[in-house]
């Protein structure tokens, strides 16, 4: 039984397969591409475990002269500051992703419904902001003075809640995967609007939701600019990314201005993290989001094959 | 009738004087002030601010909030806050990073402090003003939105510039030379010493550890022109290397830094040193040059370096690098616009209480207790005093490290253990002796030629550092560079700066 099954599959596969040389080439290209993605990260990990002396002597290298876990020891000694910002990053990403997915779905759904009269207007509203931005300073004034987004978690979440681009992706996804008949059928069976959206439509567009969720989670996880703008005093809410960016920007500033600063530059340099420490922080930042990716990927791949109306 | 009027007038006058006097002596309204500093590394300021606020409440009934701007973020966040009109009362400002002082004074972002109609300095900061050396008050007087005046309180810090050869004495003496051999030589005659040391230390050793742009200024005796592009200077003003108060060889004129004979001679020599293996090729890469330089310094892998000096730096460097470091000056110390406007605190026009802000600045710059508290932290927590009255920092200092020089009058601080007893007297003597250069106070305003400036900076970023460190061949690249500068509008940029300089000198 088992044998016949695999034999059956193999025959089927053979029907769809491409010739061996072409397949080899494709594999080669894809392997090369994956290596390009993986090697820099491996390099970062290696540097984070390289001793500072080795970096001083021979620079960055895949095979350092000596290894050390000093950078990680230092990072863990940061203690409160580190764990606090780690926690903040998780909190902001989780809350932000859930809220932004919810908002995107609830904005895109009416735009997809043909029986919604103000469709055109709301379509235009989101599309318009995609092309014309208000500029940084007005945005800052609105967020800070009108909405009170300053020195709190909201300042790191609210400005990124709704992206017109995601709305368009979601709307298109709804249009292609949810037939109007299904909604009509649901209405006839007595389902209210919210019920239809969350119990009927939502399960069908799960892959779309997962895609948006992944995009948003990445955006929230990597965000540091909002923290720079809105968090000046309450450092207990800053995310991990900003902690790293702060160090990086200090180093950049020094590289650019050291010829103006004179002896002062040496005093500044004392407070800069070592090379391996920077890389250790990068590892800490990348690992969680890299681990989250496979979970989302399951839905994204599934989205290619499932639908509500088969055949 | 006239008498009554006169009487009435006197009464009014007396009343106003009386109310003024009352306002001075009786309780002031409680006010909250916010100040934004540059270059801080502060993670925990609660203990300090608690004490500061308790002290300020008694003195001027102010509670202080501090925004600890960092090196990397200050430019961006301060610009944002100023443009958005955030309710921040005082900002750190200076002329070097984004020229916030001069540019923002013109835009009307700073309160004029010596406004004839409301002279805040006269009213609340007489003490402060009398303690400042003349170069600082003169350097702070600029053309702003309310006319020629003072728009910020200059900080009394290391106000002079002096470029020095940073010499690794241990290594020098290993090869039988003494410090005098460096003192009696100059950049063009270093060749023999460099050759001996290079031969002795091997191929991987590069005796010259230079910061390209600093080296260029040291060798050609040119200075940074305030208002010129910060990242890559384009303009040059040549000072007199023996007496900086006198005119240099070119007189009072701005020149294209890269088109002078001095520059040609300098890059040719540098190329020669580079090819001989005296200069590390890594120093020509802008992004990493600084890290490389720091690493080589810390491991003592150099013979002669470049350093813009600040008093006592050789001791600090010797300690950090665990070698004997000496500084050999190239010119006497001088004060130019850039260094006189190096660190200042301005009162924002969005401040609701500019008067109180001025009182606070006066107190901060004249009261050793407040300055020490805000700068070094709380005694017993962040530092302890030794029996000599010197400051010995504790581990807690790591959580609270504001930029010492960015706060104001640092000469009222106690000396640290590293600085030693009597440091501030030496400090005042050293900086007090520094001469003003002839064009002190001049700041170039590039707003009319900003398009040219950004184009020129892009060109210069491509060539300047590579030429200054000898990484490219000047015979081929220098003419190409000059041509590109010309194409990008160097002449217009130069003419504009000279027009402004002539106008400035005429007004002076």
PDB file of C-alpha atoms in Angstrom, chain B residues 202-470:
ATOM      1  CA  UNK B 202      57.658  45.866  10.623  1.00  0.00           C
ATOM      2  CA  UNK B 203      55.229  45.996   7.736  1.00  0.00           C
ATOM      3  CA  UNK B 204      52.019  45.929   9.728  1.00  0.00           C
ATOM      4  CA  UNK B 205      52.938  48.983  11.724  1.00  0.00           C
ATOM      5  CA  UNK B 206      51.893  52.437  10.505  1.00  0.00           C
ATOM      6  CA  UNK B 207      53.719  55.199  12.411  1.00  0.00           C
ATOM      7  CA  UNK B 208      51.430  58.091  11.371  1.00  0.00           C
ATOM      8  CA  UNK B 209      47.982  57.809  12.925  1.00  0.00           C
ATOM      9  CA  UNK B 210      46.159  60.751  11.435  1.00  0.00           C
ATOM     10  CA  UNK B 211      42.697  62.145  11.187  1.00  0.00           C
ATOM     11  CA  UNK B 212      42.811  63.358   7.592  1.00  0.00           C
ATOM     12  CA  UNK B 213      40.993  66.655   7.996  1.00  0.00           C
ATOM     13  CA  UNK B 214      42.695  67.585  11.239  1.00  0.00           C
ATOM     14  CA  UNK B 215      46.082  66.805   9.698  1.00  0.00           C
ATOM     15  CA  UNK B 216      45.297  69.050   6.771  1.00  0.00           C
ATOM     16  CA  UNK B 217      44.407  71.957   9.039  1.00  0.00           C
ATOM     17  CA  UNK B 218      47.490  71.392  11.188  1.00  0.00           C
ATOM     18  CA  UNK B 219      49.928  71.327   8.338  1.00  0.00           C
ATOM     19  CA  UNK B 220      48.485  74.159   6.288  1.00  0.00           C
ATOM     20  CA  UNK B 221      47.535  76.352   9.287  1.00  0.00           C
ATOM     21  CA  UNK B 222      43.969  76.697   8.116  1.00  0.00           C
ATOM     22  CA  UNK B 223      40.998  76.833  10.471  1.00  0.00           C
ATOM     23  CA  UNK B 224      37.381  75.776  10.451  1.00  0.00           C
ATOM     24  CA  UNK B 225      35.178  78.610   9.224  1.00  0.00           C
ATOM     25  CA  UNK B 226      31.993  78.727  11.304  1.00  0.00           C
ATOM     26  CA  UNK B 227      28.954  78.191   9.113  1.00  0.00           C
ATOM     27  CA  UNK B 228      30.879  76.237   6.498  1.00  0.00           C
ATOM     28  CA  UNK B 229      29.700  72.704   5.886  1.00  0.00           C
ATOM     29  CA  UNK B 230      30.368  70.740   9.085  1.00  0.00           C
ATOM     30  CA  UNK B 231      31.102  67.293   7.734  1.00  0.00           C
ATOM     31  CA  UNK B 232      33.618  68.376   5.091  1.00  0.00           C
ATOM     32  CA  UNK B 233      34.979  71.892   5.292  1.00  0.00           C
ATOM     33  CA  UNK B 234      35.296  73.666   1.966  1.00  0.00           C
ATOM     34  CA  UNK B 235      36.488  77.107   2.944  1.00  0.00           C
ATOM     35  CA  UNK B 236      39.793  77.966   4.453  1.00  0.00           C
ATOM     36  CA  UNK B 237      41.017  80.903   6.407  1.00  0.00           C
ATOM     37  CA  UNK B 238      44.773  80.854   6.995  1.00  0.00           C
ATOM     38  CA  UNK B 239      46.062  81.940  10.366  1.00  0.00           C
ATOM     39  CA  UNK B 240      49.475  83.145  11.324  1.00  0.00           C
ATOM     40  CA  UNK B 241      51.191  80.099  12.883  1.00  0.00           C
ATOM     41  CA  UNK B 242      53.521  82.106  15.123  1.00  0.00           C
ATOM     42  CA  UNK B 243      51.139  84.749  16.415  1.00  0.00           C
ATOM     43  CA  UNK B 244      47.525  83.858  15.856  1.00  0.00           C
ATOM     44  CA  UNK B 245      46.307  87.370  16.583  1.00  0.00           C
ATOM     45  CA  UNK B 246      48.177  88.661  13.527  1.00  0.00           C
ATOM     46  CA  UNK B 247      47.167  88.243   9.919  1.00  0.00           C
ATOM     47  CA  UNK B 248      48.189  85.088   8.092  1.00  0.00           C
ATOM     48  CA  UNK B 249      50.024  84.965   4.793  1.00  0.00           C
ATOM     49  CA  UNK B 250      46.884  85.497   2.720  1.00  0.00           C
ATOM     50  CA  UNK B 251      45.315  88.233   4.853  1.00  0.00           C
ATOM     51  CA  UNK B 252      41.629  88.399   5.676  1.00  0.00           C
ATOM     52  CA  UNK B 253      40.267  86.347   2.850  1.00  0.00           C
ATOM     53  CA  UNK B 254      38.424  83.080   2.340  1.00  0.00           C
ATOM     54  CA  UNK B 255      40.007  80.600   0.000  1.00  0.00           C
ATOM     55  CA  UNK B 256      39.058  77.388  -1.675  1.00  0.00           C
ATOM     56  CA  UNK B 257      40.844  75.031   0.671  1.00  0.00           C
ATOM     57  CA  UNK B 258      41.825  72.631  -2.073  1.00  0.00           C
ATOM     58  CA  UNK B 259      43.176  75.082  -4.615  1.00  0.00           C
ATOM     59  CA  UNK B 260      46.012  76.577  -2.575  1.00  0.00           C
ATOM     60  CA  UNK B 261      49.720  75.826  -2.981  1.00  0.00           C
ATOM     61  CA  UNK B 262      49.835  74.762   0.657  1.00  0.00           C
ATOM     62  CA  UNK B 263      47.273  72.104  -0.049  1.00  0.00           C
ATOM     63  CA  UNK B 264      49.138  70.831  -3.095  1.00  0.00           C
ATOM     64  CA  UNK B 265      52.358  70.614  -1.140  1.00  0.00           C
ATOM     65  CA  UNK B 266      50.570  68.895   1.727  1.00  0.00           C
ATOM     66  CA  UNK B 267      48.872  66.204  -0.345  1.00  0.00           C
ATOM     67  CA  UNK B 268      52.052  65.476  -2.292  1.00  0.00           C
ATOM     68  CA  UNK B 269      53.953  64.855   0.941  1.00  0.00           C
ATOM     69  CA  UNK B 270      51.102  62.841   2.400  1.00  0.00           C
ATOM     70  CA  UNK B 271      51.038  60.678  -0.711  1.00  0.00           C
ATOM     71  CA  UNK B 272      54.751  60.064  -0.304  1.00  0.00           C
ATOM     72  CA  UNK B 273      54.235  58.978   3.314  1.00  0.00           C
ATOM     73  CA  UNK B 274      51.301  56.828   2.310  1.00  0.00           C
ATOM     74  CA  UNK B 275      53.257  55.004  -0.358  1.00  0.00           C
ATOM     75  CA  UNK B 276      56.134  54.501   2.069  1.00  0.00           C
ATOM     76  CA  UNK B 277      53.673  52.712   4.348  1.00  0.00           C
ATOM     77  CA  UNK B 278      53.541  55.318   7.101  1.00  0.00           C
ATOM     78  CA  UNK B 279      49.765  55.787   6.969  1.00  0.00           C
ATOM     79  CA  UNK B 280      47.235  53.007   7.471  1.00  0.00           C
ATOM     80  CA  UNK B 281      44.977  52.688   4.380  1.00  0.00           C
ATOM     81  CA  UNK B 282      42.027  52.180   6.756  1.00  0.00           C
ATOM     82  CA  UNK B 283      42.246  55.827   7.784  1.00  0.00           C
ATOM     83  CA  UNK B 284      40.976  56.837   4.354  1.00  0.00           C
ATOM     84  CA  UNK B 285      37.597  55.164   4.916  1.00  0.00           C
ATOM     85  CA  UNK B 286      35.353  57.713   6.580  1.00  0.00           C
ATOM     86  CA  UNK B 287      32.978  55.279   8.287  1.00  0.00           C
ATOM     87  CA  UNK B 288      35.601  53.160   9.976  1.00  0.00           C
ATOM     88  CA  UNK B 289      38.553  55.553  10.304  1.00  0.00           C
ATOM     89  CA  UNK B 290      37.433  56.621  13.736  1.00  0.00           C
ATOM     90  CA  UNK B 291      37.111  53.135  15.167  1.00  0.00           C
ATOM     91  CA  UNK B 292      40.452  52.212  13.679  1.00  0.00           C
ATOM     92  CA  UNK B 293      42.120  55.269  15.136  1.00  0.00           C
ATOM     93  CA  UNK B 294      40.641  54.588  18.551  1.00  0.00           C
ATOM     94  CA  UNK B 295      41.818  50.972  18.474  1.00  0.00           C
ATOM     95  CA  UNK B 296      45.333  51.874  17.391  1.00  0.00           C
ATOM     96  CA  UNK B 297      45.544  54.536  20.066  1.00  0.00           C
ATOM     97  CA  UNK B 298      44.355  52.208  22.790  1.00  0.00           C
ATOM     98  CA  UNK B 299      46.885  49.567  21.814  1.00  0.00           C
ATOM     99  CA  UNK B 300      49.674  52.129  21.353  1.00  0.00           C
ATOM    100  CA  UNK B 301      50.254  51.121  17.736  1.00  0.00           C
ATOM    101  CA  UNK B 302      51.371  54.498  16.445  1.00  0.00           C
ATOM    102  CA  UNK B 303      54.241  56.925  16.683  1.00  0.00           C
ATOM    103  CA  UNK B 304      52.775  60.301  15.767  1.00  0.00           C
ATOM    104  CA  UNK B 305      49.101  61.168  15.754  1.00  0.00           C
ATOM    105  CA  UNK B 306      47.028  64.293  15.303  1.00  0.00           C
ATOM    106  CA  UNK B 307      45.064  65.783  18.131  1.00  0.00           C
ATOM    107  CA  UNK B 308      43.078  68.884  18.766  1.00  0.00           C
ATOM    108  CA  UNK B 309      44.208  69.624  22.295  1.00  0.00           C
ATOM    109  CA  UNK B 310      42.362  70.316  25.478  1.00  0.00           C
ATOM    110  CA  UNK B 311      44.210  71.053  28.689  1.00  0.00           C
ATOM    111  CA  UNK B 312      45.360  67.936  30.490  1.00  0.00           C
ATOM    112  CA  UNK B 313      44.603  65.627  27.600  1.00  0.00           C
ATOM    113  CA  UNK B 314      48.108  64.097  27.537  1.00  0.00           C
ATOM    114  CA  UNK B 315      47.569  62.766  31.072  1.00  0.00           C
ATOM    115  CA  UNK B 316      44.210  61.334  30.204  1.00  0.00           C
ATOM    116  CA  UNK B 317      45.598  59.763  27.029  1.00  0.00           C
ATOM    117  CA  UNK B 318      48.623  58.294  28.826  1.00  0.00           C
ATOM    118  CA  UNK B 319      46.321  56.706  31.349  1.00  0.00           C
ATOM    119  CA  UNK B 320      43.911  55.285  28.783  1.00  0.00           C
ATOM    120  CA  UNK B 321      46.593  53.947  26.473  1.00  0.00           C
ATOM    121  CA  UNK B 322      49.005  52.833  29.202  1.00  0.00           C
ATOM    122  CA  UNK B 323      51.924  54.494  27.393  1.00  0.00           C
ATOM    123  CA  UNK B 324      53.656  57.814  27.851  1.00  0.00           C
ATOM    124  CA  UNK B 325      51.884  60.305  25.591  1.00  0.00           C
ATOM    125  CA  UNK B 326      53.018  63.868  24.982  1.00  0.00           C
ATOM    126  CA  UNK B 327      51.435  66.612  22.936  1.00  0.00           C
ATOM    127  CA  UNK B 328      53.620  68.825  20.758  1.00  0.00           C
ATOM    128  CA  UNK B 329      51.766  71.966  19.693  1.00  0.00           C
ATOM    129  CA  UNK B 330      51.965  73.184  16.114  1.00  0.00           C
ATOM    130  CA  UNK B 331      50.584  76.676  16.735  1.00  0.00           C
ATOM    131  CA  UNK B 332      49.852  78.659  19.882  1.00  0.00           C
ATOM    132  CA  UNK B 333      46.320  78.197  21.228  1.00  0.00           C
ATOM    133  CA  UNK B 334      43.804  80.453  19.494  1.00  0.00           C
ATOM    134  CA  UNK B 335      40.137  81.300  19.802  1.00  0.00           C
ATOM    135  CA  UNK B 336      37.964  81.360  16.711  1.00  0.00           C
ATOM    136  CA  UNK B 337      34.225  81.677  16.232  1.00  0.00           C
ATOM    137  CA  UNK B 338      33.690  77.941  16.269  1.00  0.00           C
ATOM    138  CA  UNK B 339      35.409  77.413  19.594  1.00  0.00           C
ATOM    139  CA  UNK B 340      33.901  80.511  21.198  1.00  0.00           C
ATOM    140  CA  UNK B 341      30.436  79.262  20.251  1.00  0.00           C
ATOM    141  CA  UNK B 342      31.288  75.681  21.164  1.00  0.00           C
ATOM    142  CA  UNK B 343      28.658  75.167  23.828  1.00  0.00           C
ATOM    143  CA  UNK B 344      25.897  77.564  24.742  1.00  0.00           C
ATOM    144  CA  UNK B 345      22.428  77.534  26.252  1.00  0.00           C
ATOM    145  CA  UNK B 346      19.716  79.587  24.570  1.00  0.00           C
ATOM    146  CA  UNK B 347      16.258  80.504  25.795  1.00  0.00           C
ATOM    147  CA  UNK B 348      13.563  79.513  23.340  1.00  0.00           C
ATOM    148  CA  UNK B 349      11.011  82.072  22.181  1.00  0.00           C
ATOM    149  CA  UNK B 350       8.333  79.502  23.017  1.00  0.00           C
ATOM    150  CA  UNK B 351       9.299  79.703  26.673  1.00  0.00           C
ATOM    151  CA  UNK B 352       6.505  81.048  28.849  1.00  0.00           C
ATOM    152  CA  UNK B 353       8.997  82.236  31.456  1.00  0.00           C
ATOM    153  CA  UNK B 354      12.110  83.639  29.827  1.00  0.00           C
ATOM    154  CA  UNK B 355      12.820  85.734  32.921  1.00  0.00           C
ATOM    155  CA  UNK B 356      12.908  82.749  35.180  1.00  0.00           C
ATOM    156  CA  UNK B 357      14.966  80.815  32.633  1.00  0.00           C
ATOM    157  CA  UNK B 358      17.541  83.595  32.723  1.00  0.00           C
ATOM    158  CA  UNK B 359      17.605  83.496  36.528  1.00  0.00           C
ATOM    159  CA  UNK B 360      18.164  79.769  36.346  1.00  0.00           C
ATOM    160  CA  UNK B 361      21.022  80.116  33.854  1.00  0.00           C
ATOM    161  CA  UNK B 362      22.616  82.758  36.001  1.00  0.00           C
ATOM    162  CA  UNK B 363      22.430  80.499  39.026  1.00  0.00           C
ATOM    163  CA  UNK B 364      23.684  77.464  37.130  1.00  0.00           C
ATOM    164  CA  UNK B 365      26.727  79.315  35.828  1.00  0.00           C
ATOM    165  CA  UNK B 366      27.685  81.043  39.062  1.00  0.00           C
ATOM    166  CA  UNK B 367      26.639  78.668  41.837  1.00  0.00           C
ATOM    167  CA  UNK B 368      29.242  75.892  42.285  1.00  0.00           C
ATOM    168  CA  UNK B 369      26.816  73.749  44.293  1.00  0.00           C
ATOM    169  CA  UNK B 370      24.171  73.686  41.562  1.00  0.00           C
ATOM    170  CA  UNK B 371      26.673  73.214  38.744  1.00  0.00           C
ATOM    171  CA  UNK B 372      28.432  70.367  40.523  1.00  0.00           C
ATOM    172  CA  UNK B 373      25.167  68.711  41.415  1.00  0.00           C
ATOM    173  CA  UNK B 374      23.781  68.843  37.892  1.00  0.00           C
ATOM    174  CA  UNK B 375      27.074  67.980  36.248  1.00  0.00           C
ATOM    175  CA  UNK B 376      28.719  65.418  38.515  1.00  0.00           C
ATOM    176  CA  UNK B 377      25.684  64.138  40.401  1.00  0.00           C
ATOM    177  CA  UNK B 378      25.043  63.769  44.105  1.00  0.00           C
ATOM    178  CA  UNK B 379      27.951  63.604  46.518  1.00  0.00           C
ATOM    179  CA  UNK B 380      27.997  60.215  48.203  1.00  0.00           C
ATOM    180  CA  UNK B 381      26.132  58.583  45.315  1.00  0.00           C
ATOM    181  CA  UNK B 382      27.821  59.547  42.074  1.00  0.00           C
ATOM    182  CA  UNK B 383      31.065  60.825  43.490  1.00  0.00           C
ATOM    183  CA  UNK B 384      33.006  61.205  46.721  1.00  0.00           C
ATOM    184  CA  UNK B 385      35.371  63.965  47.686  1.00  0.00           C
ATOM    185  CA  UNK B 386      38.915  63.013  48.615  1.00  0.00           C
ATOM    186  CA  UNK B 387      40.780  64.738  51.425  1.00  0.00           C
ATOM    187  CA  UNK B 388      42.225  67.174  48.872  1.00  0.00           C
ATOM    188  CA  UNK B 389      38.728  68.130  47.767  1.00  0.00           C
ATOM    189  CA  UNK B 390      39.041  66.251  44.516  1.00  0.00           C
ATOM    190  CA  UNK B 391      36.164  64.427  42.879  1.00  0.00           C
ATOM    191  CA  UNK B 392      36.430  60.639  42.800  1.00  0.00           C
ATOM    192  CA  UNK B 393      33.609  59.132  40.750  1.00  0.00           C
ATOM    193  CA  UNK B 394      31.825  55.997  41.926  1.00  0.00           C
ATOM    194  CA  UNK B 395      30.298  53.190  39.838  1.00  0.00           C
ATOM    195  CA  UNK B 396      26.962  54.979  39.966  1.00  0.00           C
ATOM    196  CA  UNK B 397      28.410  57.649  37.703  1.00  0.00           C
ATOM    197  CA  UNK B 398      27.790  55.251  34.804  1.00  0.00           C
ATOM    198  CA  UNK B 399      24.056  55.964  35.134  1.00  0.00           C
ATOM    199  CA  UNK B 400      24.504  59.695  35.220  1.00  0.00           C
ATOM    200  CA  UNK B 401      26.974  61.195  32.767  1.00  0.00           C
ATOM    201  CA  UNK B 402      25.828  64.463  31.242  1.00  0.00           C
ATOM    202  CA  UNK B 403      28.185  66.162  28.818  1.00  0.00           C
ATOM    203  CA  UNK B 404      30.262  68.162  31.266  1.00  0.00           C
ATOM    204  CA  UNK B 405      31.270  70.884  28.831  1.00  0.00           C
ATOM    205  CA  UNK B 406      27.776  71.248  27.397  1.00  0.00           C
ATOM    206  CA  UNK B 407      26.292  72.729  30.540  1.00  0.00           C
ATOM    207  CA  UNK B 408      27.939  76.082  31.003  1.00  0.00           C
ATOM    208  CA  UNK B 409      30.638  77.483  33.221  1.00  0.00           C
ATOM    209  CA  UNK B 410      32.642  74.366  34.073  1.00  0.00           C
ATOM    210  CA  UNK B 411      35.378  76.367  35.818  1.00  0.00           C
ATOM    211  CA  UNK B 412      33.308  76.475  39.009  1.00  0.00           C
ATOM    212  CA  UNK B 413      33.361  72.684  39.262  1.00  0.00           C
ATOM    213  CA  UNK B 414      35.718  70.980  41.695  1.00  0.00           C
ATOM    214  CA  UNK B 415      38.666  69.286  39.978  1.00  0.00           C
ATOM    215  CA  UNK B 416      38.542  65.543  39.518  1.00  0.00           C
ATOM    216  CA  UNK B 417      41.202  63.138  40.750  1.00  0.00           C
ATOM    217  CA  UNK B 418      42.484  62.775  37.189  1.00  0.00           C
ATOM    218  CA  UNK B 419      42.739  66.526  36.731  1.00  0.00           C
ATOM    219  CA  UNK B 420      44.584  67.096  39.995  1.00  0.00           C
ATOM    220  CA  UNK B 421      44.687  69.945  42.485  1.00  0.00           C
ATOM    221  CA  UNK B 422      44.732  73.408  40.984  1.00  0.00           C
ATOM    222  CA  UNK B 423      43.494  72.257  37.590  1.00  0.00           C
ATOM    223  CA  UNK B 424      41.016  75.072  37.075  1.00  0.00           C
ATOM    224  CA  UNK B 425      43.607  77.764  37.789  1.00  0.00           C
ATOM    225  CA  UNK B 426      45.846  76.250  35.137  1.00  0.00           C
ATOM    226  CA  UNK B 427      42.816  75.986  32.931  1.00  0.00           C
ATOM    227  CA  UNK B 428      41.923  79.651  33.249  1.00  0.00           C
ATOM    228  CA  UNK B 429      45.530  80.666  32.703  1.00  0.00           C
ATOM    229  CA  UNK B 430      45.939  78.520  29.610  1.00  0.00           C
ATOM    230  CA  UNK B 431      42.683  79.557  27.941  1.00  0.00           C
ATOM    231  CA  UNK B 432      42.967  83.123  29.144  1.00  0.00           C
ATOM    232  CA  UNK B 433      46.220  83.485  27.233  1.00  0.00           C
ATOM    233  CA  UNK B 434      44.801  82.251  23.967  1.00  0.00           C
ATOM    234  CA  UNK B 435      44.706  84.895  21.269  1.00  0.00           C
ATOM    235  CA  UNK B 436      41.679  85.766  19.237  1.00  0.00           C
ATOM    236  CA  UNK B 437      42.094  85.291  15.524  1.00  0.00           C
ATOM    237  CA  UNK B 438      41.474  88.428  13.432  1.00  0.00           C
ATOM    238  CA  UNK B 439      38.069  87.333  12.158  1.00  0.00           C
ATOM    239  CA  UNK B 440      36.620  86.121  15.447  1.00  0.00           C
ATOM    240  CA  UNK B 441      32.854  86.464  15.472  1.00  0.00           C
ATOM    241  CA  UNK B 442      32.501  85.894  11.768  1.00  0.00           C
ATOM    242  CA  UNK B 443      30.037  83.193  10.833  1.00  0.00           C
ATOM    243  CA  UNK B 444      29.377  82.340   7.249  1.00  0.00           C
ATOM    244  CA  UNK B 445      25.681  82.172   6.390  1.00  0.00           C
ATOM    245  CA  UNK B 446      25.337  79.713   3.503  1.00  0.00           C
ATOM    246  CA  UNK B 447      21.585  80.175   2.996  1.00  0.00           C
ATOM    247  CA  UNK B 448      22.067  82.055  -0.315  1.00  0.00           C
ATOM    248  CA  UNK B 449      24.269  79.306  -1.705  1.00  0.00           C
ATOM    249  CA  UNK B 450      22.746  76.261  -0.065  1.00  0.00           C
ATOM    250  CA  UNK B 451      22.292  74.440  -3.370  1.00  0.00           C
ATOM    251  CA  UNK B 452      25.943  74.898  -4.202  1.00  0.00           C
ATOM    252  CA  UNK B 453      26.911  73.877  -0.709  1.00  0.00           C
ATOM    253  CA  UNK B 454      25.185  70.526  -0.846  1.00  0.00           C
ATOM    254  CA  UNK B 455      26.621  69.791  -4.292  1.00  0.00           C
ATOM    255  CA  UNK B 456      30.105  70.778  -3.151  1.00  0.00           C
ATOM    256  CA  UNK B 457      29.889  68.683  -0.011  1.00  0.00           C
ATOM    257  CA  UNK B 458      29.069  65.626  -2.101  1.00  0.00           C
ATOM    258  CA  UNK B 459      32.089  66.228  -4.302  1.00  0.00           C
ATOM    259  CA  UNK B 460      34.358  66.889  -1.341  1.00  0.00           C
ATOM    260  CA  UNK B 461      33.137  63.788   0.483  1.00  0.00           C
ATOM    261  CA  UNK B 462      34.386  61.745  -2.448  1.00  0.00           C
ATOM    262  CA  UNK B 463      37.896  63.200  -2.644  1.00  0.00           C
ATOM    263  CA  UNK B 464      38.927  65.185   0.417  1.00  0.00           C
ATOM    264  CA  UNK B 465      39.582  62.413   2.926  1.00  0.00           C
ATOM    265  CA  UNK B 466      41.290  60.183   0.351  1.00  0.00           C
ATOM    266  CA  UNK B 467      43.627  63.022  -0.591  1.00  0.00           C
ATOM    267  CA  UNK B 468      44.211  64.110   3.008  1.00  0.00           C
ATOM    268  CA  UNK B 469      45.369  60.625   3.928  1.00  0.00           C
ATOM    269  CA  UNK B 470      47.339  60.007   0.737  1.00  0.00           C
TER     270      UNK B 470
END
